[in-house]
């Protein structure tokens, strides 16, 4: 049944109910009441016919119209609100997403169907893009390998080369390596999008990883005379992939050192709080302007500082961090005060206690 | 050293073969998985460089078949995919080492050299190189009778370099063995650590034990 006919039917039912009630009230006013008055000997009130009619109409109609209107509106609005809620839940990550049908066989079901078909088509397109990126990065690797071999071979036969030629070749080689890293990161993220990356789920003492990372960070920070401190290291057991969590910690601390001022400070902390492990990495770098903060975890978003100071990076490091954190069921966020400090806070669920 | 190279990309195989020949290896090149399996079973090679993507049988299946038939020729797997999962899969299949593409030729040469010498290794608890003594059970290091203080990571790095004494260890190999990182950490951590360790070990001594090999990595040896 269509929504239109359903509404028409309900409206008809409402009108009928109203008329019935009106009839009842009119009967009471014009027939029953005068009869009672006559029987009890009460004199007729000096009321006009129209006055009586208005009374009936007033008492009967107002609540009825309100109730019926509310009922009809709810019947129409509720399924639409449900539909809207389902649509809001859709992300690129959970496509194709099927919004449940109401099952009334009406326009709303038709809308749901066309919407579901749309998300299916979108999912198909996203899939094609992923497939394309995956193939492209795979296909890029063989020519990159060969380019690298050629440059290395040329450099190895270096005796007949002028210093300018050697410098040029080394520069080329460096760019090839950089390109390779970008292709690697891109492959990883594309695979992660497609759900092809399988992570281990082993119980891990996060404290050990943080202490290891602290030791590495101190060494990394030495050339820039950046002071690294471990501001606390609670015992925290998580379920996860050791390799990936090490990668996350190293990435965050390496960033904290790279984007710091000479003589600055980096602070590392692990806290166990409300069933979550909190890892906090703070540095005293230039910071990230407020308008860029929500976007730093997106792909190829790099801060103005990274560009102006020509700090080398792929623009994918923080995206990989976010993927690692999300794959462990956690959250990551960055807060920064320009010119003062930047803090990255990672929250990971603790392993359930035995 | 007799090395078989199996890669369906002819130019890649050609480059690897050329580089290994310059190292003094005898090389053979094949492009097909089934042919490779037959060749390894027929001829004793010292090492095999095997790409996973091949015409016919793929690299992983070649290794599985070899090991199932009791053949223990050292195998270095190459792959254009380069994921941790794939590395684990390759090593589980019976490969001895795994290298993701694109890699440096020096990286490949260093790994093939080590593959060729595998088998004769014994795990001594006390390692010696010139007057440097590393006791892995007591976790102490001494040079010329003087005790050297090392952090956990420095100790593991020194142990790895001493066990591979005389052979070049690339940054990537050090990362895999000492840090157990199977991803590109994108930092100069190894270089900084080696520099610090070198200062602790070699400073004040006439005979230098740490040597860097330009464009390749590091080697510990008792010679200039």
Short mmCIF file of C-alpha atoms in Angstrom, two decimals, chain A residues 78-328:
data_model
loop_
_atom_site.label_atom_id
_atom_site.label_comp_id
_atom_site.label_asym_id
_atom_site.label_seq_id
_atom_site.Cartn_x
_atom_site.Cartn_y
_atom_site.Cartn_z
CA UNK A 78 9.23 7.74 12.56
CA UNK A 79 10.32 5.59 9.61
CA UNK A 80 11.96 8.65 8.00
CA UNK A 81 13.85 9.41 11.21
CA UNK A 82 14.98 5.77 11.39
CA UNK A 83 16.14 5.95 7.80
CA UNK A 84 18.07 9.15 8.52
CA UNK A 85 19.72 7.54 11.55
CA UNK A 86 20.86 4.58 9.47
CA UNK A 87 22.20 6.85 6.76
CA UNK A 88 24.19 8.86 9.31
CA UNK A 89 25.95 5.66 10.36
CA UNK A 90 27.38 5.17 6.87
CA UNK A 91 31.11 5.72 6.40
CA UNK A 92 33.41 4.89 3.53
CA UNK A 93 34.75 2.10 5.77
CA UNK A 94 31.49 0.22 6.32
CA UNK A 95 30.19 0.22 2.78
CA UNK A 96 28.14 -1.43 1.39
CA UNK A 97 25.79 -0.58 4.23
CA UNK A 98 22.22 -1.88 4.05
CA UNK A 99 19.57 0.26 5.66
CA UNK A 100 16.81 -2.07 6.95
CA UNK A 101 13.45 -1.83 5.13
CA UNK A 102 10.35 -0.93 7.12
CA UNK A 103 8.49 -3.69 5.31
CA UNK A 104 5.34 -1.63 4.64
CA UNK A 105 5.80 -1.88 0.87
CA UNK A 106 5.36 1.89 0.59
CA UNK A 107 7.37 4.84 -0.77
CA UNK A 108 9.70 4.61 2.25
CA UNK A 109 10.66 1.07 1.29
CA UNK A 110 11.27 2.24 -2.25
CA UNK A 111 13.48 5.02 -0.92
CA UNK A 112 15.38 2.52 1.25
CA UNK A 113 15.86 0.20 -1.73
CA UNK A 114 17.20 2.91 -3.99
CA UNK A 115 19.42 4.13 -1.19
CA UNK A 116 20.83 0.66 -0.60
CA UNK A 117 21.44 0.27 -4.31
CA UNK A 118 23.31 3.58 -4.24
CA UNK A 119 25.59 2.52 -1.38
CA UNK A 120 26.23 -0.78 -3.17
CA UNK A 121 27.28 1.14 -6.30
CA UNK A 122 29.46 3.43 -4.16
CA UNK A 123 31.05 0.44 -2.47
CA UNK A 124 31.79 -0.95 -5.92
CA UNK A 125 33.48 2.28 -6.97
CA UNK A 126 35.52 2.46 -3.76
CA UNK A 127 36.52 -1.15 -4.31
CA UNK A 128 37.68 -0.33 -7.83
CA UNK A 129 39.78 2.58 -6.57
CA UNK A 130 41.36 0.39 -3.89
CA UNK A 131 42.05 -2.38 -6.38
CA UNK A 132 43.59 0.17 -8.72
CA UNK A 133 45.85 1.64 -6.00
CA UNK A 134 46.90 -1.83 -4.91
CA UNK A 135 47.75 -2.90 -8.47
CA UNK A 136 49.46 0.40 -9.19
CA UNK A 137 51.70 0.24 -6.13
CA UNK A 138 52.51 -3.38 -6.88
CA UNK A 139 53.34 -2.64 -10.49
CA UNK A 140 55.49 0.35 -9.50
CA UNK A 141 57.80 -1.80 -7.45
CA UNK A 142 59.52 -3.68 -10.27
CA UNK A 143 60.52 -0.55 -12.23
CA UNK A 144 61.58 1.09 -8.95
CA UNK A 145 63.78 -1.91 -8.18
CA UNK A 146 65.40 -1.66 -11.61
CA UNK A 147 65.92 2.11 -11.33
CA UNK A 148 67.55 1.58 -8.00
CA UNK A 149 69.81 -1.18 -9.38
CA UNK A 150 70.87 0.99 -12.30
CA UNK A 151 71.75 3.98 -10.12
CA UNK A 152 73.61 1.79 -7.63
CA UNK A 153 75.57 0.03 -10.36
CA UNK A 154 76.49 3.36 -11.91
CA UNK A 155 77.64 4.69 -8.52
CA UNK A 156 79.66 1.53 -7.85
CA UNK A 157 81.63 2.09 -11.03
CA UNK A 158 82.31 5.54 -9.59
CA UNK A 159 85.96 5.92 -10.58
CA UNK A 160 85.26 7.62 -13.91
CA UNK A 161 82.58 9.93 -12.52
CA UNK A 162 83.00 13.60 -11.71
CA UNK A 163 81.95 14.75 -8.20
CA UNK A 164 78.93 16.50 -9.79
CA UNK A 165 77.84 13.27 -11.45
CA UNK A 166 78.21 11.34 -8.19
CA UNK A 167 76.17 13.96 -6.37
CA UNK A 168 73.49 13.84 -9.05
CA UNK A 169 73.32 10.04 -8.93
CA UNK A 170 73.12 10.02 -5.13
CA UNK A 171 70.34 12.57 -5.25
CA UNK A 172 68.43 10.44 -7.77
CA UNK A 173 68.95 7.33 -5.66
CA UNK A 174 67.65 9.15 -2.61
CA UNK A 175 64.49 10.19 -4.49
CA UNK A 176 63.94 6.63 -5.73
CA UNK A 177 64.17 5.39 -2.14
CA UNK A 178 61.75 8.07 -1.00
CA UNK A 179 59.33 7.10 -3.73
CA UNK A 180 59.66 3.46 -2.69
CA UNK A 181 58.74 4.35 0.89
CA UNK A 182 55.67 6.28 -0.25
CA UNK A 183 54.60 3.34 -2.43
CA UNK A 184 55.10 0.98 0.54
CA UNK A 185 53.02 3.14 2.88
CA UNK A 186 50.34 3.53 0.24
CA UNK A 187 50.17 -0.23 -0.27
CA UNK A 188 49.84 -0.75 3.46
CA UNK A 189 47.02 1.78 3.84
CA UNK A 190 45.17 0.50 0.78
CA UNK A 191 45.37 -3.04 2.11
CA UNK A 192 44.20 -1.83 5.50
CA UNK A 193 41.20 -0.12 3.84
CA UNK A 194 40.32 -3.31 2.05
CA UNK A 195 40.54 -5.21 5.36
CA UNK A 196 43.43 -7.33 4.08
CA UNK A 197 45.83 -6.54 6.91
CA UNK A 198 45.65 -9.16 9.62
CA UNK A 199 46.98 -8.09 13.01
CA UNK A 200 48.14 -10.39 15.77
CA UNK A 201 46.14 -10.45 19.02
CA UNK A 202 48.75 -11.34 21.61
CA UNK A 203 48.89 -10.19 25.23
CA UNK A 204 51.61 -7.54 25.41
CA UNK A 205 53.14 -5.57 28.27
CA UNK A 206 52.86 -2.09 26.81
CA UNK A 207 55.29 -0.79 29.45
CA UNK A 208 58.16 -2.80 27.94
CA UNK A 209 57.47 -1.38 24.48
CA UNK A 210 57.28 2.17 25.87
CA UNK A 211 60.59 1.78 27.77
CA UNK A 212 62.30 0.36 24.64
CA UNK A 213 60.95 3.26 22.64
CA UNK A 214 62.12 5.70 25.33
CA UNK A 215 65.66 4.33 25.02
CA UNK A 216 65.56 4.72 21.22
CA UNK A 217 64.09 8.22 21.44
CA UNK A 218 66.90 9.40 23.72
CA UNK A 219 69.43 8.27 21.14
CA UNK A 220 67.47 9.80 18.24
CA UNK A 221 67.15 13.11 20.07
CA UNK A 222 70.84 13.51 20.91
CA UNK A 223 72.02 15.19 17.69
CA UNK A 224 69.36 17.92 18.12
CA UNK A 225 70.06 18.18 21.86
CA UNK A 226 66.42 17.42 22.58
CA UNK A 227 65.77 16.21 26.13
CA UNK A 228 63.58 13.09 26.34
CA UNK A 229 61.87 12.17 29.60
CA UNK A 230 59.71 9.24 30.65
CA UNK A 231 57.01 10.94 32.69
CA UNK A 232 55.51 7.72 33.99
CA UNK A 233 55.10 4.13 32.93
CA UNK A 234 52.21 2.20 34.50
CA UNK A 235 51.83 -1.53 33.98
CA UNK A 236 49.40 -1.96 31.10
CA UNK A 237 48.56 -5.20 29.36
CA UNK A 238 46.94 -4.94 25.93
CA UNK A 239 45.97 -7.44 23.25
CA UNK A 240 47.72 -6.57 20.05
CA UNK A 241 50.40 -6.79 17.43
CA UNK A 242 53.84 -6.06 18.90
CA UNK A 243 55.38 -5.16 15.55
CA UNK A 244 52.67 -2.62 14.75
CA UNK A 245 52.60 -1.10 18.24
CA UNK A 246 56.40 -0.66 18.09
CA UNK A 247 55.94 1.01 14.72
CA UNK A 248 53.31 3.32 16.23
CA UNK A 249 55.52 4.30 19.19
CA UNK A 250 58.60 4.83 17.05
CA UNK A 251 56.64 6.90 14.55
CA UNK A 252 55.19 9.15 17.24
CA UNK A 253 58.48 9.68 19.09
CA UNK A 254 60.43 10.11 15.87
CA UNK A 255 57.93 12.84 14.87
CA UNK A 256 58.20 14.43 18.32
CA UNK A 257 61.97 14.68 17.88
CA UNK A 258 61.93 15.72 14.21
CA UNK A 259 59.38 18.49 14.63
CA UNK A 260 61.09 19.96 17.67
CA UNK A 261 63.30 22.98 18.19
CA UNK A 262 66.96 22.38 19.00
CA UNK A 263 67.31 22.10 22.77
CA UNK A 264 63.60 21.33 23.14
CA UNK A 265 61.95 18.57 25.11
CA UNK A 266 59.95 15.39 24.45
CA UNK A 267 57.97 13.71 27.15
CA UNK A 268 56.64 10.17 26.96
CA UNK A 269 54.10 8.67 29.36
CA UNK A 270 52.05 5.51 29.74
CA UNK A 271 49.10 5.55 32.11
CA UNK A 272 46.53 2.92 32.93
CA UNK A 273 43.17 4.58 33.52
CA UNK A 274 39.49 3.55 33.34
CA UNK A 275 40.18 0.28 31.56
CA UNK A 276 42.33 2.03 28.99
CA UNK A 277 46.02 2.44 28.37
CA UNK A 278 46.91 6.05 27.62
CA UNK A 279 50.09 6.81 25.76
CA UNK A 280 51.01 10.49 25.67
CA UNK A 281 53.79 11.94 23.56
CA UNK A 282 54.43 15.67 24.02
CA UNK A 283 56.97 17.86 22.29
CA UNK A 284 57.97 21.51 22.31
CA UNK A 285 57.85 22.06 18.57
CA UNK A 286 56.30 24.80 16.46
CA UNK A 287 52.93 23.09 16.81
CA UNK A 288 50.06 22.57 14.41
CA UNK A 289 47.62 25.42 13.72
CA UNK A 290 44.12 24.77 15.06
CA UNK A 291 42.50 24.55 11.63
CA UNK A 292 44.88 21.76 10.61
CA UNK A 293 44.67 19.73 13.83
CA UNK A 294 41.61 17.63 12.97
CA UNK A 295 43.15 16.78 9.59
CA UNK A 296 46.69 15.74 10.56
CA UNK A 297 45.77 12.06 10.48
CA UNK A 298 44.49 12.28 6.91
CA UNK A 299 46.64 11.09 4.04
CA UNK A 300 49.20 13.45 2.54
CA UNK A 301 48.32 16.24 4.98
CA UNK A 302 51.54 17.85 6.09
CA UNK A 303 51.96 20.84 8.36
CA UNK A 304 53.37 24.12 7.09
CA UNK A 305 56.38 23.51 9.31
CA UNK A 306 57.12 20.18 7.64
CA UNK A 307 57.08 21.93 4.28
CA UNK A 308 58.96 25.09 5.23
CA UNK A 309 61.71 23.30 7.15
CA UNK A 310 61.79 20.66 4.40
CA UNK A 311 61.52 17.85 6.95
CA UNK A 312 61.41 14.69 4.93
CA UNK A 313 58.35 12.54 5.26
CA UNK A 314 55.80 10.78 3.14
CA UNK A 315 52.76 12.54 4.61
CA UNK A 316 51.44 9.07 5.45
CA UNK A 317 53.10 8.42 8.82
CA UNK A 318 50.26 9.71 10.98
CA UNK A 319 47.66 7.96 8.77
CA UNK A 320 49.49 4.71 9.46
CA UNK A 321 49.51 5.56 13.19
CA UNK A 322 45.77 6.13 13.10
CA UNK A 323 45.21 2.85 11.30
CA UNK A 324 47.31 0.93 13.86
CA UNK A 325 45.42 2.54 16.76
CA UNK A 326 41.98 1.94 15.22
CA UNK A 327 42.87 -1.64 14.35
CA UNK A 328 43.50 -2.14 18.07
#
